[in-house]
Amino acid sequence: YYIIMQLLDTPNPNAKKLLINHSQEVGQYLDLDNFNQGDLEYELLKASGIESIFVGPDFYTLLKNSSSDWSTVLKDINNILDTI
């Protein structure tokens, strides 16, 4: 099960680090094809503006497209996190 701790800024203005316990392989990019609707990863990948998710040890790096505004993206992400 997931334990969400924090969503942090990174040096990249188009990336945020989500501190989370997970069972994914470190160093990979997550793909929608590997998850089902309702899975946290699937929902994050479908969030407005999110382009990809990179897996690190105990974190995911959420990468948004440069044309999206973080305030909109974070609203979607927070709604997703509130449902788990």
Coordinates of N, CA and C in Angstrom, one line a residue, residues 14-69:
N14 N 9.7 21.8 -14.5 CA 8.7 21.0 -15.0 C 8.6 19.7 -14.3
A15 N 9.2 19.5 -13.1 CA 9.2 18.3 -12.4 C 9.0 18.5 -10.9
K16 N 8.2 17.6 -10.3 CA 8.0 17.6 -8.8 C 8.3 16.2 -8.4
K17 N 8.9 16.1 -7.2 CA 9.2 14.8 -6.6 C 8.1 14.4 -5.6
L18 N 7.5 13.2 -5.8 CA 6.5 12.7 -4.9 C 7.1 11.6 -4.0
L19 N 7.3 11.9 -2.7 CA 7.9 10.9 -1.8 C 6.8 9.9 -1.5
I20 N 7.1 8.6 -1.8 CA 6.1 7.6 -1.7 C 6.8 6.2 -1.6
N21 N 6.2 5.3 -0.8 CA 6.7 3.9 -0.8 C 6.0 3.3 -2.0
H22 N 6.8 2.5 -2.7 CA 6.3 1.8 -3.9 C 7.0 0.5 -4.2
S23 N 6.5 -0.3 -5.1 CA 7.1 -1.6 -5.4 C 7.6 -1.6 -6.8
Q24 N 7.7 -0.4 -7.5 CA 8.1 -0.4 -8.9 C 9.7 -0.5 -9.0
E25 N 10.2 -0.9 -10.1 CA 11.6 -1.0 -10.4 C 12.2 0.4 -10.5
V26 N 13.2 0.7 -9.7 CA 13.9 2.0 -9.8 C 14.6 2.2 -11.1
G27 N 14.5 3.4 -11.6 CA 15.2 3.7 -12.9 C 14.3 3.6 -14.1
Q28 N 13.1 3.3 -14.0 CA 12.2 3.1 -15.1 C 11.2 4.3 -15.2
Y29 N 10.7 4.5 -16.4 CA 9.6 5.4 -16.6 C 8.3 4.6 -16.6
L30 N 7.3 5.0 -15.9 CA 6.0 4.3 -15.8 C 5.2 4.5 -17.1
D31 N 4.5 3.5 -17.5 CA 3.7 3.5 -18.7 C 2.3 3.1 -18.4
L32 N 1.3 3.8 -19.0 CA -0.1 3.5 -18.7 C -0.5 2.0 -19.0
D33 N 0.2 1.4 -19.9 CA -0.1 0.0 -20.3 C 0.2 -1.0 -19.2
N34 N 1.0 -0.6 -18.2 CA 1.3 -1.5 -17.0 C 0.4 -1.4 -15.8
F35 N -0.6 -0.5 -15.9 CA -1.5 -0.2 -14.8 C -3.0 -0.3 -15.2
N36 N -3.8 -0.5 -14.3 CA -5.3 -0.5 -14.5 C -5.9 0.8 -14.0
Q37 N -7.0 1.2 -14.6 CA -7.7 2.4 -14.2 C -8.0 2.2 -12.7
G38 N -7.8 3.3 -11.9 CA -8.0 3.2 -10.4 C -6.6 3.0 -9.7
D39 N -5.6 2.4 -10.4 CA -4.3 2.4 -9.8 C -3.7 3.8 -9.6
L40 N -3.0 4.1 -8.6 CA -2.5 5.4 -8.4 C -1.6 5.8 -9.6
E41 N -0.8 4.9 -10.0 CA 0.1 5.3 -11.1 C -0.6 5.6 -12.4
Y42 N -1.7 4.9 -12.7 CA -2.5 5.1 -13.8 C -3.2 6.5 -13.7
E43 N -3.7 6.8 -12.6 CA -4.4 8.1 -12.4 C -3.4 9.2 -12.5
L44 N -2.2 9.1 -11.9 CA -1.2 10.1 -12.0 C -0.8 10.4 -13.4
L45 N -0.6 9.3 -14.2 CA -0.2 9.4 -15.6 C -1.3 10.1 -16.4
K46 N -2.6 9.9 -16.0 CA -3.7 10.5 -16.7 C -4.0 12.0 -16.3
A47 N -3.3 12.4 -15.2 CA -3.6 13.8 -14.7 C -3.3 14.8 -15.8
S48 N -4.0 15.9 -15.7 CA -3.8 17.0 -16.7 C -2.4 17.5 -16.7
G49 N -1.7 17.5 -17.8 CA -0.4 18.1 -17.9 C 0.7 17.1 -17.7
I50 N 0.5 16.0 -17.1 CA 1.6 15.0 -16.7 C 2.0 14.3 -18.0
E51 N 3.4 14.4 -18.3 CA 3.9 13.7 -19.5 C 4.5 12.3 -19.1
S52 N 5.1 12.2 -17.9 CA 5.7 11.0 -17.6 C 6.0 10.9 -16.1
I53 N 6.3 9.7 -15.6 CA 6.7 9.5 -14.2 C 7.9 8.7 -14.2
F54 N 9.0 9.2 -13.6 CA 10.2 8.4 -13.4 C 10.3 7.9 -12.0
V55 N 10.7 6.6 -11.9 CA 10.7 5.9 -10.6 C 12.1 6.0 -9.9
G56 N 12.2 6.5 -8.7 CA 13.4 6.5 -7.9 C 13.2 5.7 -6.6
P57 N 14.2 5.6 -5.8 CA 14.0 4.8 -4.6 C 13.1 5.7 -3.6
D58 N 12.0 5.2 -3.3 CA 11.0 5.8 -2.4 C 10.5 7.2 -2.9
F59 N 10.5 7.4 -4.2 CA 9.9 8.6 -4.8 C 9.6 8.3 -6.3
Y60 N 8.6 9.1 -6.8 CA 8.3 9.2 -8.2 C 8.7 10.7 -8.6
T61 N 9.2 10.9 -9.7 CA 9.4 12.2 -10.3 C 8.3 12.4 -11.3
L62 N 7.4 13.4 -11.1 CA 6.3 13.7 -12.0 C 6.8 14.8 -12.9
L63 N 6.7 14.5 -14.2 CA 7.2 15.5 -15.2 C 6.0 16.0 -16.0
K64 N 5.8 17.3 -16.0 CA 4.7 17.9 -16.7 C 5.2 18.5 -18.0
N65 N 4.2 18.7 -19.0 CA 4.6 19.4 -20.2 C 4.8 20.9 -19.9
S66 N 5.7 21.5 -20.7 CA 6.0 22.9 -20.4 C 4.9 23.9 -20.6
S67 N 3.8 23.5 -21.3 CA 2.7 24.5 -21.5 C 1.7 24.4 -20.4
S68 N 1.8 23.4 -19.5 CA 0.9 23.3 -18.4 C 1.3 24.1 -17.2
D69 N 0.4 24.6 -16.4 CA 0.7 25.4 -15.2 C 0.6 24.5 -14.0

